[in-house]
Amino acid sequence: MNPALTALAERFRAAGYECFLVGGAVRDALLGRETTDIDLATNAEPPAVKALLQASGAEAVWAVGERFGTIGAKLAGLHVEVTTYRAEEYTPGSRKPVVRFGQTLEGDLARRDFTINAIAQDLRTGALIDPFGGQADLQARLVRAVGDPDERFAEDPLRLLRAVRFVAQLDFRLEPATAAAIERRAAALRDISQERIAQEMHKLL
């Protein structure tokens, strides 16, 4: 565990907040892959996050998407993004969610795309929080949607391509129900801008 991140989590805890490593950094560490993708999740809202990052000696702090709850920082040479727990509601045909700040880590993980990206790690103890079976899917080399795959893809059709990208990048397989939902939802990619699709295809290739 990186000492700077552990110290940051301790500072959040001392202020009465939670702070967990989430997403790709946890997934890649479990796979033995290097990552520069440091995403943290917290129940602190953006003003408190900025103050705690500054108090932790961050070299720089900036608003990545403050209205969506995300604050960026350079901390001990690391590029870190800290996002307040959130719940999202999507309007059909739009990738722009209505964001509400959430209260629990599990609620935040439940909104994520795939089980392998819905694992969190306690920065103080190293303990893993895995309510959707992401570790088992990593071992089985499966890309599986969190919860109902049709709901996850309806929320954000770009996830159709993200699923295929993870299969290609990690040499995984699509879980059958997730694969079937991708077939059913493929036409929804018409609602996604060509630029966003091109970015995802570039990563896939």
GROMACS .gro file of C-alpha atoms in nm:
model
  205
    1MET     CA    1   0.000   0.000   0.000
    2ASN     CA    2   0.134   0.342  -0.093
    3PRO     CA    3   0.222   0.533   0.229
    4ALA     CA    4   0.088   0.863   0.093
    5LEU     CA    5  -0.250   0.706   0.019
    6THR     CA    6  -0.261   0.536   0.359
    7ALA     CA    7  -0.183   0.868   0.526
    8LEU     CA    8  -0.456   1.037   0.323
    9ALA     CA    9  -0.710   0.774   0.430
   10GLU     CA   10  -0.608   0.824   0.793
   11ARG     CA   11  -0.663   1.197   0.756
   12PHE     CA   12  -1.010   1.137   0.612
   13ARG     CA   13  -1.089   0.898   0.897
   14ALA     CA   14  -0.970   1.150   1.158
   15ALA     CA   15  -1.210   1.404   1.004
   16GLY     CA   16  -1.497   1.154   1.028
   17TYR     CA   17  -1.499   1.034   0.666
   18GLU     CA   18  -1.432   0.714   0.474
   19CYS     CA   19  -1.185   0.688   0.185
   20PHE     CA   20  -1.133   0.375  -0.028
   21LEU     CA   21  -0.931   0.278  -0.332
   22VAL     CA   22  -1.175   0.170  -0.605
   23GLY     CA   23  -1.204   0.060  -0.965
   24GLY     CA   24  -0.919  -0.013  -1.202
   25ALA     CA   25  -0.640   0.027  -0.948
   26VAL     CA   26  -0.784  -0.251  -0.731
   27ARG     CA   27  -0.857  -0.474  -1.031
   28ASP     CA   28  -0.510  -0.430  -1.177
   29ALA     CA   29  -0.335  -0.489  -0.844
   30LEU     CA   30  -0.523  -0.818  -0.804
   31LEU     CA   31  -0.414  -0.915  -1.157
   32GLY     CA   32  -0.052  -0.815  -1.093
   33ARG     CA   33  -0.072  -0.536  -1.350
   34GLU     CA   34   0.081  -0.192  -1.306
   35THR     CA   35  -0.158   0.102  -1.300
   36THR     CA   36  -0.144   0.479  -1.283
   37ASP     CA   37  -0.524   0.498  -1.244
   38ILE     CA   38  -0.569   0.603  -0.879
   39ASP     CA   39  -0.938   0.650  -0.805
   40LEU     CA   40  -1.064   0.699  -0.451
   41ALA     CA   41  -1.421   0.704  -0.323
   42THR     CA   42  -1.541   0.884  -0.012
   43ASN     CA   43  -1.852   1.002   0.171
   44ALA     CA   44  -1.694   1.348   0.204
   45GLU     CA   45  -1.838   1.608  -0.032
   46PRO     CA   46  -1.611   1.810  -0.267
   47PRO     CA   47  -1.536   2.111  -0.040
   48ALA     CA   48  -1.422   1.878   0.239
   49VAL     CA   49  -1.224   1.666  -0.009
   50LYS     CA   50  -1.035   1.971  -0.133
   51ALA     CA   51  -0.955   2.082   0.220
   52LEU     CA   52  -0.833   1.736   0.323
   53LEU     CA   53  -0.615   1.701   0.013
   54GLN     CA   54  -0.459   2.039   0.078
   55ALA     CA   55  -0.402   1.951   0.444
   56SER     CA   56  -0.233   1.629   0.329
   57GLY     CA   57   0.031   1.826   0.141
   58ALA     CA   58  -0.097   1.775  -0.214
   59GLU     CA   59   0.123   1.956  -0.464
   60ALA     CA   60  -0.185   2.063  -0.659
   61VAL     CA   61  -0.563   2.029  -0.624
   62TRP     CA   62  -0.814   2.092  -0.901
   63ALA     CA   63  -1.179   2.037  -0.989
   64VAL     CA   64  -1.209   1.753  -1.241
   65GLY     CA   65  -1.588   1.750  -1.235
   66GLU     CA   66  -1.682   1.906  -0.905
   67ARG     CA   67  -2.055   1.911  -0.974
   68PHE     CA   68  -2.029   1.535  -1.029
   69GLY     CA   69  -1.829   1.501  -0.707
   70THR     CA   70  -1.477   1.453  -0.844
   71ILE     CA   71  -1.167   1.640  -0.724
   72GLY     CA   72  -0.822   1.575  -0.870
   73ALA     CA   73  -0.486   1.613  -0.701
   74LYS     CA   74  -0.119   1.549  -0.737
   75LEU     CA   75  -0.010   1.382  -0.415
   76ALA     CA   76   0.342   1.249  -0.356
   77GLY     CA   77   0.390   1.236  -0.733
   78LEU     CA   78   0.067   1.044  -0.791
   79HIS     CA   79  -0.227   1.164  -0.997
   80VAL     CA   80  -0.530   1.097  -0.777
   81GLU     CA   81  -0.902   1.151  -0.834
   82VAL     CA   82  -1.131   1.150  -0.530
   83THR     CA   83  -1.503   1.114  -0.596
   84THR     CA   84  -1.787   1.146  -0.351
   85TYR     CA   85  -2.012   0.839  -0.329
   86ARG     CA   86  -2.291   0.889  -0.576
   87ALA     CA   87  -2.603   0.747  -0.728
   88GLU     CA   88  -2.691   0.825  -1.088
   89GLU     CA   89  -3.012   0.843  -1.287
   90TYR     CA   90  -2.993   0.843  -1.665
   91THR     CA   91  -3.242   0.997  -1.908
   92PRO     CA   92  -3.312   0.753  -2.194
   93GLY     CA   93  -3.092   0.838  -2.493
   94SER     CA   94  -2.848   1.047  -2.289
   95ARG     CA   95  -2.507   0.966  -2.140
   96LYS     CA   96  -2.537   1.261  -1.900
   97PRO     CA   97  -2.663   1.135  -1.566
   98VAL     CA   98  -2.848   1.323  -1.297
   99VAL     CA   99  -2.608   1.281  -1.007
  100ARG     CA  100  -2.699   1.260  -0.640
  101PHE     CA  101  -2.436   1.216  -0.374
  102GLY     CA  102  -2.469   0.883  -0.197
  103GLN     CA  103  -2.404   0.774   0.158
  104THR     CA  104  -2.257   0.424   0.137
  105LEU     CA  105  -1.966   0.254  -0.033
  106GLU     CA  106  -2.180  -0.042  -0.140
  107GLY     CA  107  -2.433   0.192  -0.301
  108ASP     CA  108  -2.149   0.357  -0.490
  109LEU     CA  109  -2.010   0.022  -0.607
  110ALA     CA  110  -2.359  -0.086  -0.720
  111ARG     CA  111  -2.366   0.188  -0.986
  112ARG     CA  112  -2.045   0.065  -1.151
  113ASP     CA  113  -2.029  -0.121  -1.480
  114PHE     CA  114  -1.868  -0.462  -1.419
  115THR     CA  115  -1.801  -0.671  -1.110
  116ILE     CA  116  -1.425  -0.663  -1.170
  117ASN     CA  117  -1.444  -0.283  -1.141
  118ALA     CA  118  -1.671  -0.288  -0.835
  119ILE     CA  119  -1.412  -0.394  -0.577
  120ALA     CA  120  -1.284  -0.147  -0.316
  121GLN     CA  121  -0.982  -0.164  -0.086
  122ASP     CA  122  -0.942  -0.014   0.259
  123LEU     CA  123  -0.627   0.199   0.231
  124ARG     CA  124  -0.555   0.161   0.602
  125THR     CA  125  -0.589  -0.215   0.643
  126GLY     CA  126  -0.567  -0.351   0.289
  127ALA     CA  127  -0.901  -0.531   0.334
  128LEU     CA  128  -1.108  -0.582   0.018
  129ILE     CA  129  -1.477  -0.494  -0.006
  130ASP     CA  130  -1.633  -0.702  -0.282
  131PRO     CA  131  -2.015  -0.714  -0.260
  132PHE     CA  132  -2.068  -0.831  -0.621
  133GLY     CA  133  -1.818  -1.116  -0.655
  134GLY     CA  134  -1.555  -0.934  -0.855
  135GLN     CA  135  -1.267  -1.141  -0.717
  136ALA     CA  136  -1.435  -1.465  -0.826
  137ASP     CA  137  -1.487  -1.320  -1.173
  138LEU     CA  138  -1.122  -1.216  -1.191
  139GLN     CA  139  -1.022  -1.572  -1.109
  140ALA     CA  140  -1.267  -1.707  -1.366
  141ARG     CA  141  -1.151  -1.443  -1.617
  142LEU     CA  142  -1.504  -1.318  -1.676
  143VAL     CA  143  -1.647  -0.975  -1.758
  144ARG     CA  144  -1.986  -0.965  -1.586
  145ALA     CA  145  -2.219  -0.666  -1.548
  146VAL     CA  146  -2.306  -0.554  -1.196
  147GLY     CA  147  -2.665  -0.658  -1.129
  148ASP     CA  148  -2.900  -0.665  -1.428
  149PRO     CA  149  -2.690  -0.628  -1.746
  150ASP     CA  150  -2.976  -0.477  -1.946
  151GLU     CA  151  -3.011  -0.203  -1.683
  152ARG     CA  152  -2.638  -0.134  -1.678
  153PHE     CA  153  -2.620  -0.103  -2.057
  154ALA     CA  154  -2.939   0.102  -2.076
  155GLU     CA  155  -2.784   0.348  -1.831
  156ASP     CA  156  -2.477   0.394  -2.051
  157PRO     CA  157  -2.455   0.219  -2.390
  158LEU     CA  158  -2.082   0.293  -2.413
  159ARG     CA  159  -2.046   0.012  -2.160
  160LEU     CA  160  -2.116  -0.227  -2.449
  161LEU     CA  161  -1.780  -0.135  -2.598
  162ARG     CA  162  -1.609  -0.117  -2.260
  163ALA     CA  163  -1.707  -0.480  -2.197
  164VAL     CA  164  -1.547  -0.587  -2.524
  165ARG     CA  165  -1.240  -0.375  -2.450
  166PHE     CA  166  -1.183  -0.547  -2.117
  167VAL     CA  167  -1.217  -0.885  -2.288
  168ALA     CA  168  -0.950  -0.782  -2.539
  169GLN     CA  169  -0.715  -0.612  -2.292
  170LEU     CA  170  -0.730  -0.874  -2.019
  171ASP     CA  171  -0.787  -1.186  -2.232
  172PHE     CA  172  -1.113  -1.252  -2.045
  173ARG     CA  173  -1.449  -1.392  -2.162
  174LEU     CA  174  -1.793  -1.235  -2.152
  175GLU     CA  175  -2.026  -1.386  -1.892
  176PRO     CA  176  -2.319  -1.534  -2.093
  177ALA     CA  177  -2.597  -1.310  -1.961
  178THR     CA  178  -2.376  -1.004  -2.015
  179ALA     CA  179  -2.295  -1.117  -2.371
  180ALA     CA  180  -2.665  -1.170  -2.447
  181ALA     CA  181  -2.750  -0.822  -2.317
  182ILE     CA  182  -2.481  -0.670  -2.540
  183GLU     CA  183  -2.647  -0.830  -2.844
  184ARG     CA  184  -2.989  -0.702  -2.737
  185ARG     CA  185  -2.864  -0.350  -2.668
  186ALA     CA  186  -2.622  -0.303  -2.960
  187ALA     CA  187  -2.850  -0.060  -3.144
  188ALA     CA  188  -2.826   0.181  -2.848
  189LEU     CA  189  -2.475   0.273  -2.961
  190ARG     CA  190  -2.645   0.500  -3.216
  191ASP     CA  191  -2.711   0.736  -2.924
  192ILE     CA  192  -2.339   0.770  -2.849
  193SER     CA  193  -2.126   1.034  -3.022
  194GLN     CA  194  -1.878   0.916  -3.285
  195GLU     CA  195  -1.599   1.077  -3.085
  196ARG     CA  196  -1.676   0.869  -2.776
  197ILE     CA  197  -1.704   0.551  -2.979
  198ALA     CA  198  -1.375   0.629  -3.157
  199GLN     CA  199  -1.199   0.678  -2.822
  200GLU     CA  200  -1.324   0.343  -2.694
  201MET     CA  201  -1.236   0.165  -3.019
  202HIS     CA  202  -0.885   0.310  -3.007
  203LYS     CA  203  -0.840   0.169  -2.656
  204LEU     CA  204  -0.981  -0.166  -2.766
  205LEU     CA  205  -0.751  -0.196  -3.066
   0.00000   0.00000   0.00000
